[in-house]
C-alpha cells in the first residue's frame, strides 16, 4: 500500500494537481507515526510512511492547510473522510483546495497493546492472515492481529469513503458495528456504579488537552476554554469548575458533530475512554431524533440545530427504568 | 384475574341473606370469584366523621388491610358497609394525622395507608363485567317492567369519598336495570335519604321519609323499587305504608341470569 | 472601578413585612463596588426615583441595583430615572424581592436571607453590564380585535374612528356575541337588539374595519408594534362575497332538525343557516355535522344539494376549504367574552332532568320576540304559560373551588330583577319568587331598579337558597328551599325554575393566552397589567383587554372597558416607531469559526455571514468567514449563543459572563 | 359562648365554619328540617358564635339522618353534617348522657329489623 | 448548600426562567401569594434557549443541589422555536449527566406559561422536595477527584 500511495503522491505533485502533500512520517519509534507535509518527491522518498501504525487522522490539519495557496493532497482512510465532510459542512476547510485520495484501511494497530504483551523494542510489523509478526530488536514475536488492533478500529463503523476525488483500491461499505455495546453496558449499571466508573476514569485526567487538540471537531479559532468571556476560561488561578466539567462540556460541544473517529481515546495518555461520552450522545441522538451520522454528508442539519414539534420531553431521562 | 376480596357484612349473614346469596351466585355465573377474608368484623354500620373518633374506624381498617394483604380489591354489596369502608379508606388516604392514629392503635406489620381499592358490587358489574356483557348473559329479561332504582344517601355521598357516580344525577343502577331488560324510572327522591338510620330513634320520621321516597317512585309509574341496602329495604317496606314492592338489586340480577330458582332450592 | 448604588424598596409593607429591608441594605452595602446602599418606602415614587437620580450624580454611579418588585413591573421606571440622571439605562438591574420573595415566603429570617442573595446576584450582574443603546422598530398601523361581541365591536369602532385599520376575528358565523341573545337590558329596559344591531351594521360598513366571521386566530408571532397573526377562516361552504343573505337556501334545506345554537337549542333550524335576522355578515353557513351532503363524506355524491339549487347567485360551495390569512398588526385587543357554565355539577336543581328548569340566558331567548316562542313566555316542556316561576341566584358562583367558581358573577342580581320585573309586567297573574343570598346592586340606578322589582312589581324576594328541585309527574316542579328569615323550609309548586348560572371566560381564552404569552388567573380571566392603574392592558406589551374576558362585567362596564382598550391601542398605533430592545446578540468576529450553527437556529434570519479580512497575530492577513447580527431583526432570544461552539456569539444584557456571575453569586 | 366547647367541636368535626356564606342551602336541602329545632345552617352559625350548649341540649342533634345531602350540596364545602355529629358527640360523651339505653331496645325490635339498625343506633347515640 | 446538623437539609435550587412565560408565571404565583420554598432562586433569561449547559454545570459545581429550567410550552415560545432547541439540548445534557451517574432528579425542565402561577409554585414545591430527598449534591461537584 505504501508504494501505491507514494507513487500517487509523486504523480500528483508532478502533474501540478497539488503543490503539497499531507502524509505521515516516522517519529522516534517505529510505531510513532505523525502527520507531516511534503512538498517534493525527494521529501516523500525520504520520510513518507504508511503502515499498520499509521492511524493519525490528517483532516484537522486541513483547516489551516486548505487556506493556503495551492491545492494540497490528503490521503484519507474511510473514517477520516467523515471528519473532512463535517469540516466542509461547517465551513472550516476549503474543500476546493484539497485533493482527496481515499485509501482503504483494514484496521490499525495499537503499539500499547503489543507492548502490554511484554513485547518491546519494536522495529516493524507484518500481518500474516490473523497473525501479527512483530520484528523487535530482540527477534521476531507473534500475536493475533485482533489483540493488537486499536480499539477504535475494533468497533469500526464504516469502510466507505464519504468524500474523495480519487480512490486507491475498492471502496467499502458502511458496516454494522458493536460500538454502542460499552455504552449500553454502562447504561445498564446502577447510577452509583456509573458514577464510580466515571469518577475513577475522569480522576486520571491530567488536563494535557491532547483529546481536544487531536479532535477533528475541535477546530475553533479560539476554544471556549481560552475565551475570557465564556466564564470557563482555563486560567492558572481558575477554580475547579472548568477542571471538573471539562470533559462534559467538551463532549456537549461536539455532540451532533462528532463523527466517532475515536481519536480522543487513542491519544489519551491516561487511557480514559473519552469516546464513550461522545458515543453516548450519538446513541441518544440516534434513538431520540432518528439515525444521524455526522460527516456522512455536507448538507443535513445537525441534530442540535434542529427540532420537531413532537420531540420527546427532557423528562424521558427521568422516566427511563428505575434502578 | 377476576378474583376479589368480598366483604358481606353482618346484616347479610342474618336478615339480608338473600342480598348475599344472590350476589354470590350471580358473581359466579359471571365468572367472578369472591373470596371472603377469614375473620372480618362488623364495619360499625355508620361512619363517624369525627376526627377524634379512632376506635370506631378500626374494624373497617382491619377489613381493608385484610384485602391489602391478599393484594386484591375489596368488593362490598351492602350500601352501609360500602359507605363506611369507602369513607374510612378515603380519610385514611387523605388525612395523615388520622392514618397515624389508626396505625398506632392497630400495630400492623406494615402501616395501612389506603392501599386497597374498594368497589361496590354495582361498580364491579359496570367496570369489571361490563353492562354490555351482563346484558348478553341475561336469560330472563325484565321486559316491560318499570323499575325504580333507589340509591338513597349511602351509595353516593359524600361523593368525593364514594366517587361511584354523579351524586345528583346517577346512572349506574339505571344502566343496570337496562342491562337486565327493565325500563328504569327516574324520580326525584332516588338519591334522598329514606330515614333508615333513624328508625330506632324516631319511627315517625322514618315513615315520613320512606313514604316520600315510595310516593315519588310510584308517581313516576314504577312497578317496583330496587335497593342495595338492607336498612333501606326494611324501612321502605315496613315503614312507608306503600304497597310498591321493594327488592334487592341482586335478587333481580339472579333472576335475570336464571339463577333464582336454583338459589331457592 | 465600579461604583454601584443599591436601593431596597419597602413597597409599603408588601416587601417590608416579610423582608427586613434594613438588613438587606446593610448586607448589600458590603458587596464589592457598592458605594451606597439605601432603603426607602416606595422606590417607584417620585421621591424614590429621585433618590436614585441624586445618588447617580452625587456618587458618580456606574451601576444601579434596585431590590423591589418584578422587573416586569418597574424595570422601565428605573431605567428612565437612571437615564434622566445621565446613566445608561441598561446599567440598571432589578432584584425581584417582592413577587419572588416577600409575597411567597412567610419566615422573615429566610426571606431576608433570600432577598440578600437575590441582591448579590443583581450586583454581580451589574458589575458586568455594559451601556447599550436602543434602536427603533416600526409600528404596523393595524389592530387585531379577537372576539366580535359588544366589547370587540366597540373597540374596533373606536380604533377605526381614530383612522386605523382594524380586523375583527369572530369564531361564530356572526358578530354580536352574547348581547345579541339578550332580550332587554337593565336598568333602562331598552331592547338589546335595538342598541346593538346598529353598532353591528356600523362595524360592517366602516371602511377601516374588516370582519372575519367564522374565523379563529391560529397563530400569533412577533412583539409589540410588529405582531404577525394567522387567521383561520373556517370553511362555511358559502362564498361570502356572493351570498346576499336572502335565506332561500335555508328554506330549501330539508334538514330542519338542527338544534338552534342561537336560541340555545330551545328550537330547531336548518343545516344551512343564518344565525338570526340581523346577523352581520348576513351570510349563510352550512353546519357540516348536519348537512345531508357533507355528512356523506363525499361531496361529489349526488345527495341533496337543495341549497345549491335554491341559491340564485351560486354562492354555495361544497368544496370550500379552510383559508389562512397572515396579517401584520401593531396592537392586539382580546375580547373573547364569557359563557354560562355547564350545569352538570348542580343537578340537585334538576337542570338535566326537567326542560322547565332553564338558565337565565335561555330565559332571555324564551322571552325574546325573535326567540322560539315569538316572545310569548311558554314552558319548553308543554308550551303552556307558567304561573309560578322561581329564580335561583348564585348557581355555581361564590363557591368553594371544589364546587364551582369562587367569584361573584356580578351580573345575575341585576338581570334577575329585570326578568322578574318583565314577567310581572307582561303576565301579572304570574307569581315570581327570587331566592337570594345577597342582592348586590352597586351601580348607577341599580338598587333603585331592584327596589322597583320588589315594591312596584311585588316580586317575592326570599333570603335563602334552594336545596332541591324535584320535577313531579303532574308537570309541576317542587322547589324545596330554606327561608332564612322566617326560619322555615319552603316547598313551592313552581311551573318554571330559572337558574342564575355563573359565567366563565370562553374556552378559547386559555389557548389564546398561551399564544399571546399573556397572563391569566386560575379562573381563566385575563390578568391586567395592574389591577388599578393599568386595567385594560395585559402585562405583555401591545396586548389589550376588552370586556368580560378580564372579569365579569355588565354591558355599560364592558363598553367602557372596550373604549378604554381602544384608546390604549390607538396610543400605540399613532406612534411611527417604538424603541426596540437593545439586548440583541452580537458576534465576536475574532472568535467566530464561521460554522453557521447560529444561522441555523435563528428564527428571524438575523444572522448573515461574510468573508472578512483579518490581520493575524503573525502579521499576515487571512480571509475568514464570520457571522454578523442585524440588530434590527434580532429579537434577543439567545438560541445562537448556545449553538455557537466557540462562544463567539453572546447576548447583550444577558451575556455568558453576566449569567455565570449570577449563578456564582447565588451558589456562593 | 363557650370557647372550649367551640374549639372541641371545630377540632372534632374538622370543619371551618368561617367558610360559610350563609346561603342556607344546607337547610334548604335537609330532609329532617321539620323535625329539627335548630337547622343545619344554624348549627354552623351557632358553632361560629360558640353557642354550643344550646345545641347540645336540643333534640335536633338526634334528628340528623347523616345523609350528607348538606355536605354534598354546600357551595362552600362547609360540611354541616360533620358539625352536627361533633356536637352530638360532645353531648353523649358526657357521663350518663347516652341517648340510647340498651334495656329499651327489645321493645323496638321486630322480626325484620336488620341488626345494622341497632348497631348504628348504638354508634350514633351512645358512647 | 446549607447543612446544619440539627436542621433538615435545605437544598439550593437554581431556577432559570424565561422572561415571557415562566418568569411571568413565577410573578403570578407571587401575586397570588402561592408559597414555594426560599430554596428556589430564580435567574431571568430572555428565553429558555439562552441557557447554556455550562450555566447548569456551573451551578452544580458551585454548590447548587438542583437546577430547573422553565420555559414557555412547546409551540408557545415567544421567539417561536427557542424552547424546541432547549428541549433537545436539555434532553441530551440530562441524559449525559445520568450516564455519568448524577442523580436524575437533580435536573428538570418544566414548561410554565405566564398564566400558570399555580403550576409554577407546585412545580417548585415538588422539585424542592425531590431534591431534598436526594440530599446534598456531591457527585457532580466531585466527579473528578481533586488532584493530589
XYZ file of C-alpha atoms in Angstrom, chain C residues 18-631:
614
model
C -41.620 39.825 55.293
C -38.166 41.047 54.374
C -36.017 43.005 56.776
C -35.201 45.714 54.255
C -32.743 47.476 56.537
C -30.767 44.280 56.948
C -30.803 43.725 53.195
C -29.462 47.216 52.517
C -26.852 46.724 55.209
C -25.720 43.353 53.891
C -25.502 44.574 50.317
C -23.502 47.647 51.280
C -20.515 45.377 51.863
C -20.565 43.896 48.402
C -17.598 44.835 46.214
C -18.083 48.013 44.278
C -21.128 49.141 46.249
C -20.696 52.749 47.293
C -24.173 53.444 48.569
C -26.904 51.162 49.824
C -30.219 52.641 50.917
C -33.759 51.558 51.631
C -36.884 53.567 51.004
C -40.637 53.165 51.372
C -41.631 53.378 47.725
C -38.758 53.329 45.292
C -41.090 53.733 42.327
C -42.461 57.009 43.690
C -41.135 60.328 42.525
C -39.148 60.666 45.735
C -37.796 57.148 45.376
C -36.705 57.770 41.827
C -35.075 60.998 42.932
C -33.018 59.018 45.436
C -31.620 57.053 42.506
C -31.055 60.128 40.380
C -29.370 62.047 43.167
C -27.120 59.127 44.017
C -26.080 58.710 40.413
C -24.970 62.332 40.348
C -23.547 62.518 43.832
C -21.570 59.282 43.759
C -20.925 59.080 40.037
C -22.559 55.672 39.953
C -21.624 53.249 37.212
C -24.370 50.793 38.056
C -27.687 50.718 39.901
C -29.391 47.776 41.598
C -32.987 48.199 42.741
C -34.328 45.487 45.032
C -38.057 45.801 44.505
C -40.958 44.279 42.629
C -40.681 42.283 39.413
C -38.651 43.846 36.613
C -41.744 43.211 34.534
C -43.359 45.900 36.673
C -40.856 48.729 37.159
C -37.645 47.950 35.297
C -38.575 50.648 32.815
C -39.344 53.169 35.533
C -35.862 52.881 36.996
C -34.176 52.736 33.631
C -35.839 56.014 32.737
C -34.814 57.533 36.036
C -31.212 56.474 35.513
C -31.267 57.785 32.006
C -32.521 61.188 33.090
C -29.633 61.373 35.544
C -27.177 60.620 32.798
C -26.582 56.929 33.454
C -27.122 54.484 30.619
C -30.467 52.823 31.364
C -29.035 49.356 30.793
C -26.712 49.752 33.741
C -29.744 49.207 35.985
C -30.627 45.777 37.321
C -33.655 44.769 39.370
C -33.618 42.165 42.106
C -37.147 40.823 42.368
C -37.692 40.641 46.111
C -41.468 41.078 46.046
C -43.164 38.623 43.652
C -40.338 36.151 44.033
C -39.585 36.659 47.689
C -41.721 38.624 50.131
C -45.037 37.594 48.633
C -44.333 33.893 48.620
C -42.423 33.451 51.838
C -43.580 33.858 55.411
C -40.498 33.493 57.554
C -38.710 36.846 57.878
C -35.267 35.355 58.514
C -35.192 33.087 55.464
C -36.962 35.616 53.232
C -34.405 38.257 54.193
C -31.583 35.831 53.546
C -33.011 35.090 50.113
C -33.505 38.793 49.347
C -29.837 39.415 50.136
C -28.789 36.615 47.794
C -31.019 37.959 45.009
C -29.485 41.385 45.602
C -25.982 39.969 45.434
C -26.786 38.240 42.159
C -28.029 41.516 40.695
C -24.889 43.295 41.904
C -22.701 40.577 40.412
C -24.528 41.008 37.150
C -24.449 44.803 37.086
C -20.691 44.651 37.502
C -20.595 43.202 34.015
C -23.337 45.317 32.443
C -22.338 47.462 29.532
C -24.058 50.617 28.271
C -26.492 49.771 25.495
C -28.318 51.939 23.028
C -31.770 51.042 21.871
C -32.685 51.115 18.217
C -36.166 51.715 16.862
C -38.680 49.457 15.191
C -41.680 50.476 13.115
C -45.272 50.063 14.248
C -47.704 48.299 11.948
C -50.698 50.616 11.683
C -53.351 47.985 12.108
C -55.126 46.438 15.078
C -56.473 42.962 15.607
C -59.571 42.542 17.769
C -60.216 38.981 18.855
C -63.900 38.489 19.566
C -66.858 40.206 17.945
C -69.217 40.728 20.846
C -70.188 44.156 22.070
C -66.684 44.566 23.545
C -64.906 43.741 20.314
C -67.307 45.808 18.215
C -66.930 48.882 20.409
C -63.142 48.588 20.475
C -62.997 48.175 16.709
C -65.305 51.135 16.094
C -63.228 53.392 18.329
C -59.941 52.362 16.733
C -61.402 52.793 13.257
C -62.712 56.169 14.285
C -59.130 57.215 15.024
C -58.263 56.289 11.468
C -56.602 52.906 11.825
C -57.393 49.654 10.097
C -58.967 47.060 12.382
C -59.708 43.386 11.838
C -62.331 41.674 13.976
C -61.960 37.912 14.265
C -65.159 36.228 15.450
C -65.438 32.472 15.821
C -69.190 32.348 15.278
C -70.928 32.924 11.970
C -71.991 36.412 13.038
C -70.676 39.143 15.281
C -72.893 40.295 18.125
C -71.900 37.847 20.829
C -73.961 37.379 23.943
C -75.618 40.770 23.738
C -77.363 39.686 20.554
C -79.039 36.916 22.517
C -80.252 39.164 25.285
C -83.811 40.457 25.238
C -83.854 43.642 27.275
C -81.110 45.440 29.161
C -81.020 46.732 32.714
C -81.553 49.192 34.236
C -83.337 51.006 31.436
C -85.164 48.002 29.928
C -84.399 49.038 26.399
C -84.176 46.266 23.850
C -80.697 44.867 23.382
C -81.093 44.301 19.649
C -82.241 47.896 19.162
C -78.977 49.243 20.558
C -76.622 46.502 19.414
C -77.610 45.841 15.812
C -76.940 49.429 14.648
C -73.418 49.053 16.015
C -73.022 45.739 14.187
C -74.078 47.394 10.951
C -71.802 50.354 11.625
C -68.884 47.956 12.062
C -69.643 46.140 8.855
C -69.990 49.374 6.894
C -66.900 51.068 8.282
C -64.231 51.044 5.613
C -61.496 50.683 8.158
C -62.997 47.554 9.701
C -62.674 44.071 8.253
C -64.826 41.421 9.868
C -63.585 37.838 9.731
C -66.568 35.886 10.981
C -66.497 32.116 11.457
C -62.745 32.540 11.936
C -60.122 31.899 14.556
C -56.697 33.229 15.344
C -54.468 30.236 14.860
C -51.034 31.703 15.489
C -49.504 34.927 16.739
C -45.857 35.772 16.417
C -43.806 38.875 16.972
C -43.904 41.615 19.530
C -45.450 44.983 20.255
C -45.861 47.049 17.108
C -44.933 44.082 14.996
C -47.232 41.150 15.540
C -47.980 38.703 12.767
C -51.208 36.798 13.232
C -52.508 33.894 11.220
C -56.283 33.921 10.902
C -58.041 30.747 10.014
C -61.238 31.389 8.089
C -63.162 28.197 8.680
C -64.902 26.709 5.709
C -68.552 27.745 5.806
C -69.276 26.223 2.377
C -70.738 29.509 1.235
C -68.912 32.159 -0.742
C -69.208 35.231 1.491
C -68.654 37.579 -1.408
C -71.574 36.159 -3.379
C -74.145 35.359 -0.678
C -76.813 38.028 -0.347
C -78.354 36.605 2.798
C -81.712 36.141 1.074
C -82.392 32.947 3.018
C -83.771 30.896 0.096
C -81.247 28.178 0.889
C -82.379 27.878 4.490
C -85.945 27.361 3.279
C -84.839 24.801 0.725
C -82.740 22.818 3.179
C -84.593 19.586 4.000
C -82.655 19.077 7.249
C -84.692 21.150 9.651
C -83.974 19.400 12.922
C -80.739 21.066 13.911
C -80.669 22.455 17.453
C -80.620 26.220 17.040
C -77.485 27.359 18.819
C -78.559 30.998 18.751
C -81.685 30.038 20.677
C -79.574 27.761 22.891
C -81.163 24.648 21.465
C -84.671 25.694 22.500
C -85.858 25.297 18.929
C -84.510 23.996 15.621
C -83.060 25.466 12.486
C -81.914 24.066 9.155
C -78.465 22.681 8.391
C -77.674 25.733 6.314
C -78.441 28.744 8.416
C -78.176 32.434 9.067
C -77.893 32.721 12.870
C -80.519 35.445 13.175
C -82.232 38.061 11.082
C -79.800 40.897 11.831
C -76.668 38.761 11.573
C -73.513 40.503 10.389
C -72.285 39.428 7.958
C -75.655 38.279 6.766
C -74.292 35.245 5.084
C -75.409 31.630 5.226
C -73.236 28.907 6.744
C -73.578 25.151 6.377
C -73.255 23.100 9.525
C -71.288 20.101 8.242
C -72.379 17.928 11.171
C -75.976 18.043 9.972
C -75.840 18.765 6.240
C -77.034 15.655 4.410
C -74.477 16.124 1.670
C -71.452 16.979 3.767
C -72.160 14.226 6.275
C -71.845 11.714 3.480
C -68.158 12.447 3.319
C -68.128 12.570 -0.471
C -69.350 15.941 -1.720
C -69.377 14.674 -5.287
C -72.102 12.246 -4.331
C -75.472 13.199 -5.784
C -77.083 13.551 -2.369
C -79.398 16.517 -1.687
C -77.745 19.704 -2.936
C -81.055 21.550 -2.438
C -79.395 24.689 -1.119
C -77.140 24.981 -4.156
C -80.200 24.570 -6.371
C -82.079 27.252 -4.460
C -79.234 29.748 -4.450
C -79.703 32.246 -7.248
C -76.172 33.663 -7.055
C -74.212 30.417 -6.972
C -72.756 31.096 -3.551
C -72.860 27.544 -2.264
C -69.504 25.807 -2.497
C -69.358 22.317 -1.033
C -65.657 22.128 -1.868
C -64.669 25.149 0.169
C -61.579 24.699 2.327
C -60.267 26.484 5.412
C -58.404 29.588 4.398
C -55.432 31.082 6.226
C -54.684 34.772 6.186
C -51.490 36.243 7.543
C -51.526 39.866 8.574
C -49.247 42.248 10.449
C -50.620 44.154 13.431
C -49.264 46.785 15.734
C -51.698 46.048 18.552
C -53.962 43.201 19.598
C -57.125 43.540 21.668
C -58.574 40.468 23.330
C -62.366 40.497 23.632
C -63.212 36.828 23.951
C -66.072 37.281 26.373
C -67.845 34.771 28.547
C -70.242 31.832 28.630
C -72.598 30.460 31.244
C -71.041 27.415 32.910
C -72.269 23.898 32.304
C -74.693 22.805 34.992
C -73.819 19.126 35.180
C -72.390 19.515 38.660
C -75.577 21.065 40.067
C -78.186 18.517 39.255
C -79.919 18.954 42.587
C -81.579 21.731 40.572
C -82.712 19.087 38.035
C -81.468 21.091 35.047
C -80.636 17.932 33.135
C -83.844 16.200 34.134
C -86.502 18.813 33.533
C -86.895 21.035 30.454
C -88.694 23.642 32.538
C -85.599 24.278 34.607
C -83.710 26.784 32.461
C -80.726 29.101 32.669
C -81.180 32.843 32.664
C -79.764 33.128 29.181
C -82.273 30.549 27.994
C -84.986 32.653 29.602
C -83.749 35.627 27.569
C -84.385 33.631 24.403
C -87.733 32.353 25.687
C -88.868 35.931 26.250
C -87.340 37.385 23.089
C -89.594 38.273 20.194
C -87.153 36.529 17.863
C -86.923 33.555 20.216
C -88.525 30.151 19.885
C -91.948 31.294 21.051
C -92.057 34.642 19.318
C -91.760 36.469 22.602
C -94.517 34.713 24.498
C -93.170 33.140 27.652
C -94.102 29.462 27.459
C -92.746 26.434 29.260
C -90.376 24.485 26.995
C -91.979 21.170 28.020
C -95.623 21.745 27.125
C -95.757 25.280 25.724
C -98.112 26.435 28.473
C -97.931 29.690 30.400
C -96.020 29.327 33.623
C -97.900 30.834 36.554
C -95.311 30.392 39.207
C -91.666 30.985 38.491
C -88.783 30.506 40.889
C -85.448 32.204 40.333
C -82.388 30.719 41.983
C -79.394 33.033 42.449
C -75.708 32.218 42.641
C -75.812 28.853 40.888
C -72.146 27.949 40.610
C -70.940 31.386 41.692
C -69.332 32.210 45.043
C -68.456 28.576 45.552
C -65.601 26.831 47.187
C -63.060 25.965 44.487
C -64.029 22.313 44.686
C -67.681 23.132 43.990
C -67.701 25.867 41.381
C -66.491 29.348 40.628
C -65.113 31.255 43.598
C -66.110 34.647 42.251
C -69.384 36.559 42.126
C -70.651 36.583 38.538
C -71.748 40.157 39.120
C -74.493 40.476 36.521
C -77.028 37.968 37.893
C -78.672 40.059 40.611
C -79.499 42.760 38.117
C -80.707 40.595 35.249
C -82.818 38.515 37.632
C -84.515 41.671 38.864
C -85.015 42.567 35.222
C -86.501 39.168 34.390
C -88.782 39.229 37.390
C -89.975 42.686 36.536
C -90.543 41.939 32.854
C -92.534 38.830 33.677
C -94.659 40.599 36.253
C -95.217 43.440 33.811
C -96.253 41.220 30.936
C -98.012 38.445 32.888
C -99.378 39.983 36.086
C -101.015 36.689 37.000
C -97.620 35.055 37.371
C -96.075 34.758 40.806
C -92.365 35.271 40.878
C -90.037 34.154 43.658
C -86.372 35.005 43.856
C -84.150 33.062 46.237
C -81.111 35.148 47.025
C -78.117 35.045 49.328
C -77.333 38.730 48.956
C -78.721 41.171 46.448
C -75.735 43.010 45.008
C -76.610 46.192 43.160
C -73.655 48.553 43.105
C -74.131 50.672 40.028
C -75.902 53.766 38.899
C -79.658 53.337 39.258
C -79.158 49.685 40.092
C -80.537 49.471 43.601
C -83.473 51.646 42.612
C -84.108 49.149 39.850
C -84.116 46.224 42.268
C -86.371 48.088 44.679
C -88.841 48.639 41.842
C -88.987 44.887 41.326
C -89.894 44.431 44.978
C -92.070 47.460 45.622
C -93.718 48.123 42.315
C -93.873 44.667 40.817
C -94.279 42.716 44.021
C -91.662 40.141 43.242
C -91.163 37.834 46.245
C -87.557 38.058 47.302
C -86.729 35.330 49.778
C -83.416 35.188 51.586
C -82.315 31.612 51.371
C -81.160 29.025 48.944
C -82.931 26.328 47.043
C -81.739 22.911 48.179
C -83.562 20.508 45.927
C -85.664 20.791 42.799
C -87.995 17.883 42.137
C -89.895 17.564 38.869
C -93.226 15.921 39.539
C -95.393 13.662 37.437
C -98.102 16.331 37.080
C -95.625 18.623 35.331
C -95.108 20.970 38.230
C -91.798 21.339 39.937
C -91.344 21.060 43.683
C -88.820 23.612 44.825
C -87.548 22.916 48.300
C -85.738 25.828 49.842
C -84.908 27.477 53.080
C -86.362 30.799 54.084
C -83.722 32.028 56.451
C -85.671 34.992 57.764
C -88.783 33.102 58.713
C -86.673 30.067 59.684
C -88.685 27.567 57.718
C -88.236 25.154 54.875
C -90.464 26.078 51.964
C -91.919 23.979 49.224
C -93.059 25.894 46.175
C -95.015 24.199 43.443
C -93.451 26.012 40.534
C -94.082 25.835 36.811
C -90.641 27.016 35.880
C -87.304 27.369 37.585
C -84.673 29.810 36.322
C -81.075 29.325 37.384
C -78.797 32.367 37.571
C -75.883 30.455 36.172
C -72.338 31.531 36.898
C -70.397 32.889 33.953
C -66.899 31.885 32.976
C -64.398 33.013 30.328
C -64.779 31.462 26.920
C -62.917 28.191 26.474
C -60.848 29.640 23.641
C -59.300 32.173 26.019
C -56.708 29.907 27.602
C -55.073 28.652 24.414
C -55.179 32.228 23.166
C -53.439 33.498 26.303
C -50.724 30.951 25.750
C -50.383 32.031 22.143
C -50.140 35.675 23.171
C -47.916 34.950 26.185
C -50.307 36.890 28.389
C -51.187 36.055 31.959
C -54.423 34.529 33.211
C -55.720 33.921 36.678
C -56.769 30.494 37.915
C -60.296 31.147 36.646
C -59.013 31.816 33.128
C -59.776 35.514 33.210
C -57.001 37.541 31.602
C -54.852 39.333 34.126
C -54.474 43.054 33.669
C -51.014 44.650 33.903
C -52.022 46.437 37.065
C -55.270 45.826 38.917
C -55.893 49.515 39.492
C -53.676 51.566 37.264
C -53.489 49.544 34.058
C -56.806 47.746 33.981
C -57.123 47.351 30.219
C -53.578 46.369 29.334
C -52.107 42.921 29.659
C -48.632 42.580 31.076
C -47.407 41.783 27.573
C -46.762 44.956 25.636
C -49.153 45.606 22.769
C -51.899 43.290 24.027
C -55.014 44.915 25.475
C -58.081 43.541 27.243
C -61.658 44.379 26.453
C -64.826 43.192 28.164
C -65.659 40.090 30.162
C -62.513 38.208 29.193
C -60.889 40.181 32.004
C -63.644 39.617 34.594
C -67.449 39.520 34.863
C -68.975 42.720 33.544
C -72.319 44.114 32.571
C -72.868 45.931 29.290
C -72.032 49.514 30.336
C -68.840 48.372 32.011
C -67.929 46.266 29.020
C -68.402 49.175 26.655
C -66.405 51.477 28.921
C -63.548 49.000 29.033
C -63.781 48.385 25.305
C -63.314 52.074 24.604
C -60.500 52.280 27.130
C -58.727 49.369 25.461
C -59.238 51.055 22.106
C -57.709 54.297 23.340
C -54.684 52.403 24.658
C -54.311 50.651 21.324
C -54.666 53.949 19.465
C -51.976 55.420 21.709
C -49.669 52.737 20.409
C -50.759 52.863 16.769
C -50.205 56.611 16.387
C -46.509 56.129 17.011
C -44.413 55.617 13.920
C -41.876 53.596 15.725
C -41.161 52.229 19.126
C -37.879 51.864 20.840
C -36.648 48.345 20.402
C -34.787 46.086 22.647
C -31.022 46.627 22.550
C -30.485 43.266 24.245
C -29.583 41.562 20.994
C -26.932 39.083 20.017
C -23.528 40.043 18.710
C -20.697 38.014 17.375
C -17.081 38.309 18.393
C -15.522 38.034 14.994
C -12.147 37.061 16.338
C -13.682 34.001 17.915
C -16.132 33.113 15.181
C -15.486 29.897 13.289
C -17.923 30.679 10.529
C -19.585 27.320 11.127
C -23.180 28.529 10.564
C -24.599 26.840 13.650
C -26.033 30.161 14.848
C -27.573 30.908 11.484
C -29.383 27.562 11.555
C -31.116 28.189 14.884
C -32.014 31.852 14.363
C -35.806 32.108 13.988
C -35.598 35.619 12.499
C -32.883 35.209 9.889
C -30.981 37.935 11.706
C -27.604 36.313 11.171
C -25.657 36.527 7.936
C -22.129 35.529 7.035
C -19.475 37.323 5.189
C -15.830 36.811 4.336
C -13.701 39.337 6.067
C -10.026 40.060 6.009
C -8.270 39.778 9.328
C -4.795 40.627 10.414
C -3.395 37.623 12.127
C -1.023 37.787 15.103
C 1.843 36.855 12.800
C 1.090 39.999 10.775
C -0.249 38.043 7.842
C -3.769 38.677 6.713
C -6.374 35.984 6.327
C -9.844 35.915 4.895
C -12.286 34.382 7.325
C -15.953 33.659 7.164
C -17.647 35.321 10.130
C -21.161 35.824 11.423
C -22.824 39.184 11.772
C -26.107 40.028 13.535
C -28.642 42.520 12.230
C -29.708 44.258 15.453
